[in-house]
mmCIF file of C-alpha atoms in Angstrom:
data_model
loop_
_atom_site.group_PDB
_atom_site.id
_atom_site.type_symbol
_atom_site.label_atom_id
_atom_site.label_comp_id
_atom_site.label_asym_id
_atom_site.label_seq_id
_atom_site.Cartn_x
_atom_site.Cartn_y
_atom_site.Cartn_z
ATOM 1 C CA MET V 870 31.224 219.247 51.114
ATOM 2 C CA LEU V 871 31.436 216.992 54.487
ATOM 3 C CA ALA V 872 28.700 218.280 55.828
ATOM 4 C CA ALA V 873 26.530 217.249 52.259
ATOM 5 C CA ARG V 874 28.118 213.308 52.616
ATOM 6 C CA LEU V 875 27.575 212.871 56.010
ATOM 7 C CA ALA V 876 23.610 214.081 55.183
ATOM 8 C CA GLY V 877 23.513 210.395 53.370
ATOM 9 C CA GLU V 878 24.650 208.509 55.987
ATOM 10 C CA PRO V 879 22.306 207.488 59.085
ATOM 11 C CA VAL V 880 24.119 209.680 61.799
ATOM 12 C CA ASP V 881 22.278 209.426 65.165
ATOM 13 C CA ARG V 882 24.621 211.748 67.407
ATOM 14 C CA LEU V 883 27.616 214.354 66.912
ATOM 15 C CA VAL V 884 30.662 214.626 68.707
ATOM 16 C CA ALA V 885 33.225 216.947 68.244
ATOM 17 C CA SER V 886 36.436 218.669 70.130
ATOM 18 C CA ASP V 887 36.180 221.538 71.689
ATOM 19 C CA LEU V 888 38.839 223.369 69.338
ATOM 20 C CA GLY V 889 37.765 225.681 66.775
ATOM 21 C CA ARG V 890 38.399 224.446 63.646
ATOM 22 C CA ALA V 891 36.689 220.854 64.272
ATOM 23 C CA ARG V 892 34.184 222.805 66.354
ATOM 24 C CA GLU V 893 32.955 224.823 63.069
ATOM 25 C CA THR V 894 33.586 221.715 61.446
ATOM 26 C CA ALA V 895 30.769 219.896 63.331
ATOM 27 C CA ALA V 896 28.580 223.382 63.528
ATOM 28 C CA ALA V 897 27.985 222.549 59.598
ATOM 29 C CA ILE V 898 27.703 219.334 59.812
ATOM 30 C CA ALA V 899 24.514 219.792 63.048
ATOM 31 C CA HIS V 900 23.029 222.025 60.571
ATOM 32 C CA ARG V 901 22.889 219.867 57.516
ATOM 33 C CA LEU V 902 21.608 217.242 59.918
ATOM 34 C CA ALA V 903 19.583 218.800 62.412
ATOM 35 C CA LEU V 904 21.397 217.369 64.985
ATOM 36 C CA ALA V 905 23.221 219.130 68.273
ATOM 37 C CA VAL V 906 26.912 219.128 68.875
ATOM 38 C CA GLU V 907 28.086 217.581 71.899
ATOM 39 C CA LEU V 908 31.416 218.869 72.280
ATOM 40 C CA GLU V 909 34.456 216.940 73.934
ATOM 41 C CA PRO V 910 37.393 218.617 75.359
ATOM 42 C CA ASP V 911 39.355 214.980 75.308
ATOM 43 C CA LEU V 912 38.932 214.661 71.769
ATOM 44 C CA ARG V 913 41.570 217.869 71.498
ATOM 45 C CA GLU V 914 44.614 217.585 69.817
ATOM 46 C CA ARG V 915 47.735 216.942 71.687
ATOM 47 C CA SER V 916 49.010 220.115 74.084
ATOM 48 C CA TYR V 917 52.424 220.767 73.116
ATOM 49 C CA GLY V 918 52.936 223.536 75.591
ATOM 50 C CA VAL V 919 56.081 225.512 75.025
ATOM 51 C CA LEU V 920 56.226 224.337 71.567
ATOM 52 C CA GLU V 921 53.053 225.587 70.573
ATOM 53 C CA GLY V 922 52.716 227.615 67.498
ATOM 54 C CA CYS V 923 56.464 227.026 67.043
ATOM 55 C CA THR V 924 58.402 226.253 63.690
ATOM 56 C CA TRP V 925 60.870 222.901 64.054
ATOM 57 C CA ALA V 926 63.395 225.852 63.541
ATOM 58 C CA GLU V 927 61.664 227.919 66.384
ATOM 59 C CA ALA V 928 61.349 225.163 68.162
ATOM 60 C CA GLU V 929 65.086 223.851 68.148
ATOM 61 C CA ALA V 930 65.998 227.319 69.117
ATOM 62 C CA ARG V 931 63.930 228.526 71.810
ATOM 63 C CA HIS V 932 63.623 224.558 73.584
ATOM 64 C CA PRO V 933 66.230 222.417 72.553
ATOM 65 C CA GLU V 934 65.621 219.833 75.107
ATOM 66 C CA ALA V 935 61.766 219.771 74.329
ATOM 67 C CA TYR V 936 62.432 219.503 71.015
ATOM 68 C CA ALA V 937 64.853 216.900 70.896
ATOM 69 C CA ARG V 938 62.339 214.821 73.250
ATOM 70 C CA VAL V 939 59.891 215.123 70.718
ATOM 71 C CA ALA V 940 61.620 214.797 67.631
ATOM 72 C CA ALA V 941 62.660 211.877 69.212
ATOM 73 C CA ARG V 942 59.570 210.111 69.593
ATOM 74 C CA ASP V 943 60.389 209.838 73.339
ATOM 75 C CA HIS V 944 56.461 209.009 74.320
ATOM 76 C CA GLU V 945 57.157 209.601 78.228
ATOM 77 C CA TYR V 946 58.210 212.861 77.803
ATOM 78 C CA VAL V 947 55.852 215.443 79.302
ATOM 79 C CA VAL V 948 56.653 218.792 77.060
ATOM 80 C CA PRO V 949 56.741 222.080 79.710
ATOM 81 C CA GLY V 950 53.164 223.191 80.048
ATOM 82 C CA GLY V 951 51.809 220.267 77.979
ATOM 83 C CA GLU V 952 51.200 216.497 77.309
ATOM 84 C CA SER V 953 53.617 213.569 76.855
ATOM 85 C CA ALA V 954 52.183 211.582 73.792
ATOM 86 C CA ALA V 955 51.347 208.597 76.387
ATOM 87 C CA ALA V 956 48.971 210.736 78.076
ATOM 88 C CA PHE V 957 47.792 212.355 74.836
ATOM 89 C CA ALA V 958 46.347 208.202 73.655
ATOM 90 C CA ALA V 959 45.417 207.249 76.866
ATOM 91 C CA ARG V 960 43.077 210.375 76.959
ATOM 92 C CA VAL V 961 42.001 210.050 73.626
ATOM 93 C CA VAL V 962 41.325 206.356 74.050
ATOM 94 C CA ARG V 963 39.491 207.224 77.821
ATOM 95 C CA ALA V 964 36.978 209.818 75.054
ATOM 96 C CA LEU V 965 36.602 207.181 71.971
ATOM 97 C CA GLU V 966 35.230 204.583 75.119
ATOM 98 C CA ARG V 967 32.903 207.298 76.849
ATOM 99 C CA ILE V 968 31.755 208.333 73.419
ATOM 100 C CA ALA V 969 30.960 204.304 72.441
ATOM 101 C CA ALA V 970 29.633 203.650 76.005
ATOM 102 C CA ALA V 971 27.445 206.696 76.521
ATOM 103 C CA HIS V 972 26.037 206.061 72.543
ATOM 104 C CA SER V 973 25.977 201.947 72.127
ATOM 105 C CA GLY V 974 23.725 201.064 69.483
ATOM 106 C CA ARG V 975 24.182 204.362 67.756
ATOM 107 C CA ARG V 976 26.036 206.108 65.163
ATOM 108 C CA VAL V 977 28.224 208.365 65.791
ATOM 109 C CA ALA V 978 29.985 210.859 63.671
ATOM 110 C CA VAL V 979 33.298 212.015 65.928
ATOM 111 C CA VAL V 980 34.535 215.506 64.112
ATOM 112 C CA ALA V 981 38.486 215.401 65.573
ATOM 113 C CA HIS V 982 41.825 216.326 64.434
ATOM 114 C CA GLY V 983 44.860 214.357 63.189
ATOM 115 C CA GLY V 984 46.332 213.345 66.331
ATOM 116 C CA VAL V 985 43.042 212.000 67.731
ATOM 117 C CA LEU V 986 42.474 209.633 64.210
ATOM 118 C CA GLY V 987 46.204 208.574 64.439
ATOM 119 C CA VAL V 988 45.646 207.194 68.179
ATOM 120 C CA ALA V 989 42.027 205.709 66.670
ATOM 121 C CA TYR V 990 43.772 204.138 63.730
ATOM 122 C CA ARG V 991 46.715 202.576 65.631
ATOM 123 C CA ARG V 992 44.363 201.713 68.888
ATOM 124 C CA ALA V 993 42.100 199.550 66.079
ATOM 125 C CA ALA V 994 45.165 198.389 63.935
ATOM 126 C CA GLY V 995 46.803 197.234 66.936
ATOM 127 C CA LEU V 996 49.575 199.021 66.315
ATOM 128 C CA PRO V 997 52.049 200.435 68.931
ATOM 129 C CA ARG V 998 51.954 204.013 69.728
ATOM 130 C CA ASP V 999 55.646 204.677 68.294
ATOM 131 C CA ALA V 1000 55.005 202.763 65.318
ATOM 132 C CA PRO V 1001 55.642 205.068 62.133
ATOM 133 C CA ARG V 1002 52.675 206.029 60.493
ATOM 134 C CA SER V 1003 51.799 204.104 56.952
ATOM 135 C CA TYR V 1004 48.197 205.180 56.586
ATOM 136 C CA ALA V 1005 46.841 208.233 55.207
ATOM 137 C CA LEU V 1006 45.066 211.176 57.402
ATOM 138 C CA ALA V 1007 43.243 213.287 54.530
ATOM 139 C CA ASN V 1008 41.430 216.372 55.616
ATOM 140 C CA ALA V 1009 37.994 216.174 55.702
ATOM 141 C CA SER V 1010 38.113 212.337 55.488
ATOM 142 C CA VAL V 1011 35.690 209.929 56.428
ATOM 143 C CA ASN V 1012 36.784 206.895 58.408
ATOM 144 C CA TYR V 1013 34.267 204.193 60.073
ATOM 145 C CA LEU V 1014 35.265 202.487 62.850
ATOM 146 C CA ARG V 1015 33.078 200.223 64.969
ATOM 147 C CA PHE V 1016 33.201 199.696 68.905
ATOM 148 C CA SER V 1017 31.994 196.014 69.735
ATOM 149 C CA GLY V 1018 32.742 194.218 72.208
ATOM 150 C CA GLY V 1019 35.220 196.226 74.086
ATOM 151 C CA ARG V 1020 36.977 196.593 71.057
ATOM 152 C CA LEU V 1021 37.420 199.305 68.227
ATOM 153 C CA SER V 1022 37.867 198.139 64.566
ATOM 154 C CA ILE V 1023 38.333 199.816 61.636
ATOM 155 C CA GLU V 1024 35.970 199.450 58.749
ATOM 156 C CA ARG V 1025 37.235 201.755 56.116
ATOM 157 C CA TRP V 1026 39.675 204.479 56.688
ATOM 158 C CA GLY V 1027 40.493 207.224 54.534
ATOM 159 C CA ASP V 1028 37.090 207.664 52.429
ATOM 160 C CA VAL V 1029 37.848 211.204 50.711
ATOM 161 C CA ALA V 1030 35.180 210.393 47.786
ATOM 162 C CA HIS V 1031 33.012 213.612 48.275
ATOM 163 C CA LEU V 1032 36.133 215.946 47.940
ATOM 164 C CA ALA V 1033 36.700 217.965 44.665
ATOM 165 C CA VAL V 1034 40.366 217.389 45.266
ATOM 166 C CA ASP V 1035 42.581 214.729 46.350
ATOM 167 C CA THR V 1036 43.913 216.198 50.902
ATOM 168 C CA ALA V 1037 45.351 212.632 50.974
ATOM 169 C CA ASP V 1038 49.300 212.722 52.424
ATOM 170 C CA ASP V 1039 51.557 212.013 49.501
ATOM 171 C CA PRO V 1040 52.157 207.950 49.840
ATOM 172 C CA THR V 1041 56.234 208.497 49.210
ATOM 173 C CA GLU V 1042 55.821 210.882 52.132
ATOM 174 C CA ILE V 1043 54.274 208.336 54.369
ATOM 175 C CA ALA V 1044 56.719 205.757 53.297
ATOM 176 C CA THR V 1045 59.623 208.313 54.716
ATOM 177 C CA GLY V 1046 57.748 209.162 57.463
ATOM 178 C CA ARG V 1047 57.537 212.431 56.496
ATOM 179 C CA ALA V 1048 53.684 212.626 56.214
ATOM 180 C CA ARG V 1049 51.464 215.417 57.495
ATOM 181 C CA GLY V 1050 49.882 215.279 60.321
ATOM 182 C CA ASP V 1051 52.399 212.921 62.005
ATOM 183 C CA ALA V 1052 53.245 213.588 65.316
ATOM 184 C CA ALA V 1053 56.774 214.170 64.689
ATOM 185 C CA ASP V 1054 56.600 216.114 62.065
ATOM 186 C CA ASP V 1055 53.546 218.810 63.573
ATOM 187 C CA ALA V 1056 55.932 218.359 66.941
ATOM 188 C CA ALA V 1057 54.034 222.229 67.426
ATOM 189 C CA GLY V 1058 50.589 221.364 67.122
ATOM 190 C CA GLY V 1059 49.047 219.581 64.341
ATOM 191 C CA GLY V 1060 45.601 220.686 62.659
ATOM 192 C CA ALA V 1061 42.087 219.926 62.718
ATOM 193 C CA ARG V 1062 40.935 216.710 60.428
#
């Protein structure tokens, strides 16, 4: 559905995270649009190191200190074997700036993950990275961002008109900070978006 939706858009380039789900989504889009996929490792989701693959309960039991620091949203804390939220955000911003500079004047479709979208949204909206998430992240949504004059801005967010069902977060979950894809709720690794 996403590939069909983008077939009606003037897309010049296609860049994707090199992680499996984003790469698979990008391949379907590339086939439909007759574009090559440029893989960008810096669009990967945050690395949670020793917490990768754990549920919250498993993380708390196996790695109580790491669990507590991530749950407390300590953005400078480096998870053993992983990265801090601050380093993740900096990595994503650098990648987006590189993509914008390399493809100046072109429309670029970027296929990434929920955490990456969260960084982009917060940057474009001027929100601090520790602000609770107050916006929806929907799987396979189309989000329109513009990079101009060294600034990222939001043109349209969370467009899911091409999907048969609503994939957006429940607004009551967003209001309480329990939405899918929120870094604190997905401490063990987040999914592709």
